[in-house]
Structures are given as C-alpha cells and as structure tokens.
Amino acid sequence: MRIVFFLIAIAAFVLDYITKRWIVNNMKINEQFSVIGDFFLITSHRNRGAAFGILQEQRVFFIIITIVILVGILWYAHIMREKGSKTLLVGLALVLGGALGNFIDRVRFGEVVDFFKFNFGSYTFPIFNIADSAIVIGVGLILLDTLLEVRREKKGQVTVKHEE
C-alpha cells in the first residue's frame, strides 16, 4: 500500500498542478466560461487566504501550518501503513497531495489559483480547485474510516460480551 499511497498523493498533486497552470496560461484573472449554464463556471481566481477566502494575506502562517500538516500526515501514514485501512490511507494520500498542491502555489506565488465556481440561485459557493477537492474528499474518507472503526470496535466489544 506504500507505493499506492504515494501514487495517489502524486496523482492529486499533478492533476492540481496541470489544471492550475492551464488556468494561469489560458485565462485572465476573473475571466470565466460556462460549463453548465450559470450553475457551474470555470473562473480564473486567485486566493491569498484559506478556504472560503478567510485569513487573507497570512502567507507565512499558512506555510508554517502546511509544513506541520504535511509532516504529520507523512508520520501518521508511516505508522498506519501496516494496520491502517485502505480508506484511511487513501484519505491521507488525498489530503497530502492536495495540501502539497496549494502549498507549492503559496510558496511560489503567494496565492492559490482557484477556478471551480458553483452558483446556487443567488448564492455563489466559494471558488475552489482540485487540491481543495482532494483535501475535502480525503478528510471525508478519514472521517468515514473513523466511524467505521468505531463501529468495528463496538461489534468486537459486543461479541466479547456475548462470549463471556
């Protein structure tokens, strides 16, 4: 699973990198085109903050926090490589690849390239990118694995209680 872990992280990172470079090289900032009417647009946007544009202009803070997170993910994945479920390891790999993608943008350019824009009536969801998507899916898988682990532990405890 170790090779697969790194392949998933690399795939998320590379897909993020390629799409961001395409946006930068082919679209002007704030330029957009429709994919599905006004609901889904590709929009060239830059974000100097975190998710949903919070904490704008905190580049050093984000770099430090991301380094800590990247090291933590690698450390935890190393510990869990034998006993961790595939769901957990895939989740960690996606978070790693996504975090690395946004980290590289922040270090190189001081901002992150975002481009997926969704409108729900008059509400516009904050613009995001492949790295953000990988992080959200990865965190979702980690949470799912945690819930499944709790369930497995409860079933194990119930079985033990019945055997007594």
Coordinates of C-alpha atoms in Angstrom, one line a residue, residues 9-114:
A9 CA -0.8 11.7 -3.5
I10 CA 1.3 12.3 -6.6
A11 CA -1.8 12.0 -8.9
A12 CA -3.7 14.5 -6.8
F13 CA -0.8 16.9 -6.9
V14 CA -0.1 16.5 -10.6
L15 CA -3.7 16.9 -11.6
D16 CA -4.0 20.0 -9.4
Y17 CA -0.7 21.4 -10.9
I18 CA -1.7 20.8 -14.5
T19 CA -5.2 22.4 -14.1
K20 CA -3.8 25.4 -12.3
R21 CA -1.2 26.0 -14.9
W22 CA -3.8 25.7 -17.7
I23 CA -5.9 28.4 -15.9
V24 CA -2.9 30.7 -15.4
N25 CA -1.7 30.3 -19.0
N26 CA -5.0 30.4 -20.8
M27 CA -7.3 32.7 -18.8
K28 CA -7.0 36.3 -17.5
I29 CA -7.9 36.8 -13.8
N30 CA -11.7 37.0 -13.4
E31 CA -12.3 35.6 -16.9
Q32 CA -14.8 32.8 -16.9
F33 CA -16.6 30.4 -19.1
S34 CA -19.7 28.3 -18.6
V35 CA -19.7 24.6 -18.2
I36 CA -23.3 24.2 -17.1
G37 CA -25.2 27.4 -17.6
D38 CA -24.8 29.8 -14.7
F39 CA -24.6 26.9 -12.3
F40 CA -21.0 25.7 -13.0
L41 CA -18.3 28.0 -14.4
I42 CA -14.6 27.8 -14.8
T43 CA -13.3 31.1 -13.4
S44 CA -9.7 32.3 -13.1
H45 CA -9.4 33.4 -9.5
R46 CA -6.6 33.9 -7.0
N47 CA -6.9 33.4 -3.3
R48 CA -4.4 34.8 -0.8
G49 CA -6.2 33.3 2.1
A50 CA -7.5 29.9 3.2
A51 CA -10.7 28.1 2.5
F52 CA -13.6 30.4 1.6
G53 CA -11.1 33.3 1.4
I54 CA -10.6 33.6 5.2
L55 CA -7.3 34.8 6.7
Q56 CA -6.2 36.8 3.7
E57 CA -2.6 37.8 3.4
Q58 CA -1.4 35.3 6.0
R59 CA 1.2 33.6 3.8
V60 CA 3.9 32.8 6.4
F61 CA 1.2 31.4 8.8
F62 CA -0.1 29.1 6.0
I63 CA 3.4 27.9 5.0
I64 CA 4.2 27.0 8.6
I65 CA 0.9 25.3 9.3
T66 CA 1.1 23.4 6.0
I67 CA 4.6 22.1 6.8
V68 CA 3.4 20.9 10.1
I69 CA 0.4 19.2 8.5
L70 CA 2.5 17.6 5.7
V71 CA 4.9 16.2 8.3
G72 CA 2.1 15.0 10.4
I73 CA 0.4 13.2 7.5
L74 CA 3.6 11.5 6.5
W75 CA 4.3 10.5 10.1
Y76 CA 0.8 9.1 10.7
A77 CA 0.7 7.3 7.3
H78 CA 4.0 5.7 8.2
I79 CA 2.6 4.5 11.5
M80 CA -0.6 3.3 9.9
R81 CA 0.9 1.7 6.8
E82 CA 0.5 -1.9 8.2
K83 CA -2.6 -1.7 10.3
G84 CA -4.5 1.2 8.8
S85 CA -7.4 0.6 6.5
K86 CA -7.2 1.3 2.8
T87 CA -9.9 4.0 3.3
L88 CA -7.7 5.8 5.9
L89 CA -4.6 5.6 3.7
V90 CA -6.3 6.8 0.6
G91 CA -7.8 9.7 2.6
L92 CA -4.4 10.6 4.0
A93 CA -2.9 10.4 0.5
L94 CA -5.5 12.7 -1.0
V95 CA -5.0 15.3 1.8
L96 CA -1.2 15.0 1.3
G97 CA -1.5 15.6 -2.4
G98 CA -4.0 18.5 -2.1
A99 CA -2.1 20.2 0.7
L100 CA 1.1 19.9 -1.2
G101 CA -0.5 21.4 -4.3
N102 CA -1.8 24.5 -2.5
F103 CA 1.5 24.7 -0.5
I104 CA 3.6 25.0 -3.7
D105 CA 1.3 27.8 -5.0
R106 CA 1.6 29.7 -1.7
V107 CA 5.4 29.4 -1.6
R108 CA 6.0 30.2 -5.2
F109 CA 3.3 32.9 -5.9
G110 CA 1.9 33.9 -2.5
E111 CA -1.5 32.9 -3.6
V112 CA -3.5 29.9 -4.7
V113 CA -5.1 29.5 -8.1
D114 CA -8.8 28.6 -7.8

